[in-house]
mmCIF file of C-alpha atoms in Angstrom:
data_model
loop_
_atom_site.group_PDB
_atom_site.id
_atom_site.type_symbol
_atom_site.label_atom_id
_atom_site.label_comp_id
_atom_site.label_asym_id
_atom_site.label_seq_id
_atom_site.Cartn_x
_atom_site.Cartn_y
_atom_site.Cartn_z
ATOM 1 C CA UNK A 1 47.859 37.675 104.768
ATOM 2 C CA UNK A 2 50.653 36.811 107.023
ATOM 3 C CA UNK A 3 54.019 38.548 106.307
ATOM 4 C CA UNK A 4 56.909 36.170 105.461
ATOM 5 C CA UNK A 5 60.234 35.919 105.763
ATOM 6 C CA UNK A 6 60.833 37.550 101.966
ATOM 7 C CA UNK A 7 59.099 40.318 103.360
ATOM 8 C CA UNK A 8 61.065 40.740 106.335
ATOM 9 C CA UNK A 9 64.228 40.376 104.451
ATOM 10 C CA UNK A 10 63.301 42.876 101.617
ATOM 11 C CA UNK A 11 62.077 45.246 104.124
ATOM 12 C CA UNK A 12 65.031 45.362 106.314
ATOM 13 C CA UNK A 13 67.532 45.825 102.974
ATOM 14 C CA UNK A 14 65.440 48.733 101.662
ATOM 15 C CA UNK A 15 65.469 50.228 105.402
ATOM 16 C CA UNK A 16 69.490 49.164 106.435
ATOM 17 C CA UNK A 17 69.573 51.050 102.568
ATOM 18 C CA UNK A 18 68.149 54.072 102.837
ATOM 19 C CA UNK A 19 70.120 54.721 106.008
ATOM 20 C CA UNK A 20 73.635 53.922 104.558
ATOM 21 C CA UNK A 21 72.398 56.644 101.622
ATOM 22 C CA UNK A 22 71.067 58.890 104.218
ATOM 23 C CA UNK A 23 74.302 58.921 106.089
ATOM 24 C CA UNK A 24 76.293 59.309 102.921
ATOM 25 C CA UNK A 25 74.292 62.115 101.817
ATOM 26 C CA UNK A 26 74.797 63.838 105.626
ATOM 27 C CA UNK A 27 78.563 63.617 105.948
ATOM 28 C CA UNK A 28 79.358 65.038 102.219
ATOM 29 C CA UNK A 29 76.485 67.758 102.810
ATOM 30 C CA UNK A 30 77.896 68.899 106.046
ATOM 31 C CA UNK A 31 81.213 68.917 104.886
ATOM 32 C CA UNK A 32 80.069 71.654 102.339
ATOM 33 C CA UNK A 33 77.694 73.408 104.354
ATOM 34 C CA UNK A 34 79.865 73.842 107.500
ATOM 35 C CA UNK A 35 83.242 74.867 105.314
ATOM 36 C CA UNK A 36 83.777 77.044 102.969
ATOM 37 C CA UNK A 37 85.611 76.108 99.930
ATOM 38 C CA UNK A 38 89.600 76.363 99.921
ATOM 39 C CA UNK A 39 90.193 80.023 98.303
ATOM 40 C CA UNK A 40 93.055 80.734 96.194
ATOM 41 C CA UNK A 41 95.801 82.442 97.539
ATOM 42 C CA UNK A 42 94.709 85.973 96.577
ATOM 43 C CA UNK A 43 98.022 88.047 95.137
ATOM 44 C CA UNK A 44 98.768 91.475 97.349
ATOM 45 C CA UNK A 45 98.101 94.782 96.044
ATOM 46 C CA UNK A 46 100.884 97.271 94.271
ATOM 47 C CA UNK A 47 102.059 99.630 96.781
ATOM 48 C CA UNK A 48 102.376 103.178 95.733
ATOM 49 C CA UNK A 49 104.059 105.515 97.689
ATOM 50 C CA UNK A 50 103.220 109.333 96.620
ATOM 51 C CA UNK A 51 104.659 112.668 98.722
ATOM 52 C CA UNK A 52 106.700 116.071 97.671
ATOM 53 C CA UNK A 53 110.286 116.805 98.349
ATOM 54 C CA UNK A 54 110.949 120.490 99.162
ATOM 55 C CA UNK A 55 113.795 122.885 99.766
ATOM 56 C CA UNK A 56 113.270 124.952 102.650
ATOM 57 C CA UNK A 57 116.636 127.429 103.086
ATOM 58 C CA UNK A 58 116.423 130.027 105.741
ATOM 59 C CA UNK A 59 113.217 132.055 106.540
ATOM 60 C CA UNK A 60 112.215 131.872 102.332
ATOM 61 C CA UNK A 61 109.350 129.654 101.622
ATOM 62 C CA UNK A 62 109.771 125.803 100.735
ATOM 63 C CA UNK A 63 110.296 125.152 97.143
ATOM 64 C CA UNK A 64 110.135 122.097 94.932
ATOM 65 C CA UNK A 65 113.480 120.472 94.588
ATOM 66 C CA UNK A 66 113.071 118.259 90.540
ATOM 67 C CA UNK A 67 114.957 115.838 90.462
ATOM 68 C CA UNK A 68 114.848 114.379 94.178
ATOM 69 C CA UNK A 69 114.475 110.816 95.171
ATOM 70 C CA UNK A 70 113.417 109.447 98.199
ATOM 71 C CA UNK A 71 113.554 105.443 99.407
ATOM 72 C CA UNK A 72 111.287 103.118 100.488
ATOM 73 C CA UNK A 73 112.682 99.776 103.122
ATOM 74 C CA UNK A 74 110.049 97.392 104.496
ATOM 75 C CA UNK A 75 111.458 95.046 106.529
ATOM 76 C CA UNK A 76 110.635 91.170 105.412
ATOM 77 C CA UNK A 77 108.976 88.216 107.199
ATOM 78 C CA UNK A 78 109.536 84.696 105.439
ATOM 79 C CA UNK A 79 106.886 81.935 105.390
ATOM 80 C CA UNK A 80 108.218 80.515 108.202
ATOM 81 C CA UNK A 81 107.858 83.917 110.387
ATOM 82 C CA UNK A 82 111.613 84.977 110.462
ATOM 83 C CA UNK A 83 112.855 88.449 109.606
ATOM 84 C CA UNK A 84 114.818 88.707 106.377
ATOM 85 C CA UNK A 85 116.988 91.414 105.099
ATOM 86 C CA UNK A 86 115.465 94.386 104.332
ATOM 87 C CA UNK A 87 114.092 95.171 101.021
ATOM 88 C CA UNK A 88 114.762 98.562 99.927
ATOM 89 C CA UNK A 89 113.167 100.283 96.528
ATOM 90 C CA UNK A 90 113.805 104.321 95.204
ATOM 91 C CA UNK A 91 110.964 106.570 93.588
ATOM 92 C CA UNK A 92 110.946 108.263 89.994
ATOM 93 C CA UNK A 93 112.836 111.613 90.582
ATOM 94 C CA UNK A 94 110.642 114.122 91.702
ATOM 95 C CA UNK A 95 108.456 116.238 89.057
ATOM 96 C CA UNK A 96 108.929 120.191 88.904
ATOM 97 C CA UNK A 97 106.471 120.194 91.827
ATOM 98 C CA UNK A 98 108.437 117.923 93.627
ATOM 99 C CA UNK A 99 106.246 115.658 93.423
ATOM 100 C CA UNK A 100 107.754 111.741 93.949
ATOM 101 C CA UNK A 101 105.917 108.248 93.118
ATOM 102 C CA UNK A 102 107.041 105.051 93.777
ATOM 103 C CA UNK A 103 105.751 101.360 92.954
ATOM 104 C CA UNK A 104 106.437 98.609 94.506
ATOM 105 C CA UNK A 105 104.455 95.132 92.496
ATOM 106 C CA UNK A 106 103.992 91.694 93.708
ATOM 107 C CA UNK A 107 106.039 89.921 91.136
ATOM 108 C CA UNK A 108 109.228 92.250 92.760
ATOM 109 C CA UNK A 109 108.256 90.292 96.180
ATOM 110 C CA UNK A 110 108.844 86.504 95.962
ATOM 111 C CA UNK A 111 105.329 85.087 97.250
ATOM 112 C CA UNK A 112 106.656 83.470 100.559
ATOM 113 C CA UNK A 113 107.479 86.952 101.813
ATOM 114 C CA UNK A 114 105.444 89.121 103.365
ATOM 115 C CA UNK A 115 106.292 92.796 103.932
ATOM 116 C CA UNK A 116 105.180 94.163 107.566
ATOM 117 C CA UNK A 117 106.478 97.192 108.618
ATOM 118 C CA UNK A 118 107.410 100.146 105.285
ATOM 119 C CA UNK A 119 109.583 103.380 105.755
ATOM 120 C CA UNK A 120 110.255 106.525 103.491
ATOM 121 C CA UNK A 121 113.339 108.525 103.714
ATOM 122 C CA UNK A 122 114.946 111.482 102.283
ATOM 123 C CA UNK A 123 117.144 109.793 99.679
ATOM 124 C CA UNK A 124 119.358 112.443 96.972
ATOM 125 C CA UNK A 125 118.779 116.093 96.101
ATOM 126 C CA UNK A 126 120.320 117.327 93.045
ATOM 127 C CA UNK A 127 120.921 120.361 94.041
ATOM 128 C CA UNK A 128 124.167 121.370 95.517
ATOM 129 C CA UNK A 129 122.643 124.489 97.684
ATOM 130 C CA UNK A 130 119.937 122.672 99.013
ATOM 131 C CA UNK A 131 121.453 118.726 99.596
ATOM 132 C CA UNK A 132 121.071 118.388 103.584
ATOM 133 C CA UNK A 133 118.723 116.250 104.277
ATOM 134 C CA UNK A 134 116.109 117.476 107.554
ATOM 135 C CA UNK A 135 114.021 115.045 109.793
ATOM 136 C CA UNK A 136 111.037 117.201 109.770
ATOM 137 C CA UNK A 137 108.342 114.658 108.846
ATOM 138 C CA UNK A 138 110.712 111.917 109.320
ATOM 139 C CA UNK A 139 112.744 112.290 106.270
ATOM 140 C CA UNK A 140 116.001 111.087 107.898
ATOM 141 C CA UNK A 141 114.610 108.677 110.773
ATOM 142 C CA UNK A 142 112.130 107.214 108.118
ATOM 143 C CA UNK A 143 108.182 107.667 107.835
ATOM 144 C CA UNK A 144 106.261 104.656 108.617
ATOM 145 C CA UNK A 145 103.723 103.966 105.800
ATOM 146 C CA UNK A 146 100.760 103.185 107.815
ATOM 147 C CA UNK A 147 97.621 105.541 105.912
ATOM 148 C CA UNK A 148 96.619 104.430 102.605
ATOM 149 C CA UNK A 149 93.565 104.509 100.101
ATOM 150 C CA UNK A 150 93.113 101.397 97.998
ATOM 151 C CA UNK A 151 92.580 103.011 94.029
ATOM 152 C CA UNK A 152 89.908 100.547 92.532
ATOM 153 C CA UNK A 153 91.073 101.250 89.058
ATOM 154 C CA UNK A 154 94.733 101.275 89.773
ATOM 155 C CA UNK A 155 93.927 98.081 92.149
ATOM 156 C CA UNK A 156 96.876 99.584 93.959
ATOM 157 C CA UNK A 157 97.159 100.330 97.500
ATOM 158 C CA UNK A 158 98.454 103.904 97.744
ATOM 159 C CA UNK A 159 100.649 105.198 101.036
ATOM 160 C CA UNK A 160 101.186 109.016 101.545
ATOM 161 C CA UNK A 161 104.292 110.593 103.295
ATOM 162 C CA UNK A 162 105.848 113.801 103.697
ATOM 163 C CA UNK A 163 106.351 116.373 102.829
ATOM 164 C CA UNK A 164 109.922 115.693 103.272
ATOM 165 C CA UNK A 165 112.673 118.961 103.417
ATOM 166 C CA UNK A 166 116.092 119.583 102.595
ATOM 167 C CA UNK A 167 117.987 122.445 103.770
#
């Protein structure tokens, strides 16, 4: 049986086939194989900011100062890199042990900003014999948040400072 030219023809369209498909098949497969898919942009963390704000007057012991409030400024970065104004936020007054939490949530933060670099200062005592403010940890020159513990069921990243003093 000698092959004719039917043959040839229906040969060479099944084979010039098969390697169009092939080649579509390669170039979407490697396009999901070698890249991952686009992720949505995943929302930052709550910052918490916990510490104690003491009084400390002569050679006494420290004592819890209720009432206290210390402040938290991060300085800004925009989406196009630049520095913005600082953003500045104040704790709950201090418990009786003068103990101080602050939150700071995403929706607070427009989403083009990006906070880089977070301080926490002394802030307001209410006490009239113990209102002057110390640097001892910082509390006046500001204490950079840089340790903190990421609570899993508070899905909250959680900074530490102090303890801060007033005099």
């Amino acid at each position: 049986m000698v092959p004719t030219p039917f043959f040839f023809a229906a040969t060479l369209l099944l084979f010039s086939s098969l390697v169009i498909v092939a080649a579509i098949d390669y170039s979407q497969g490697s396009e999901s194989v070698g890249k991952s898919m686009p992720k949505a942009k995943e929302k930052p963390l709550p910052i918490g900011v916990e510490g104690h704000i003491l009084c400390k007057s002569g050679t006494s012991s420290a004592v819890p100062i209720q009432g206290a409030v210390a402040r938290i400024t991060c300085v800004a970065v925009d989406e196009f890199g630049y520095e913005t104004a600082p953003f500045s936020f104040s704790s709950d007054a201090t418990d009786e042990n003068g103990y101080f939490f602050a939150t700071l949530t995403p929706p607070e933060i427009n989403d083009k900003i990006q906070l880089r670099e977070c301080k926490a200062f002394l802030e307001n005592s209410p006490l009239e014999a113990c209102k002057v403010p110390t640097d001892v940890n910082k509390g006046i020159r500001g204490a950079i948040l840089n340790s903190h513990r990421v609570l899993d069921q508070r899905k909250m990243r959680l900074y530490w400072v102090g303890p801060f003093f007033y005099t």
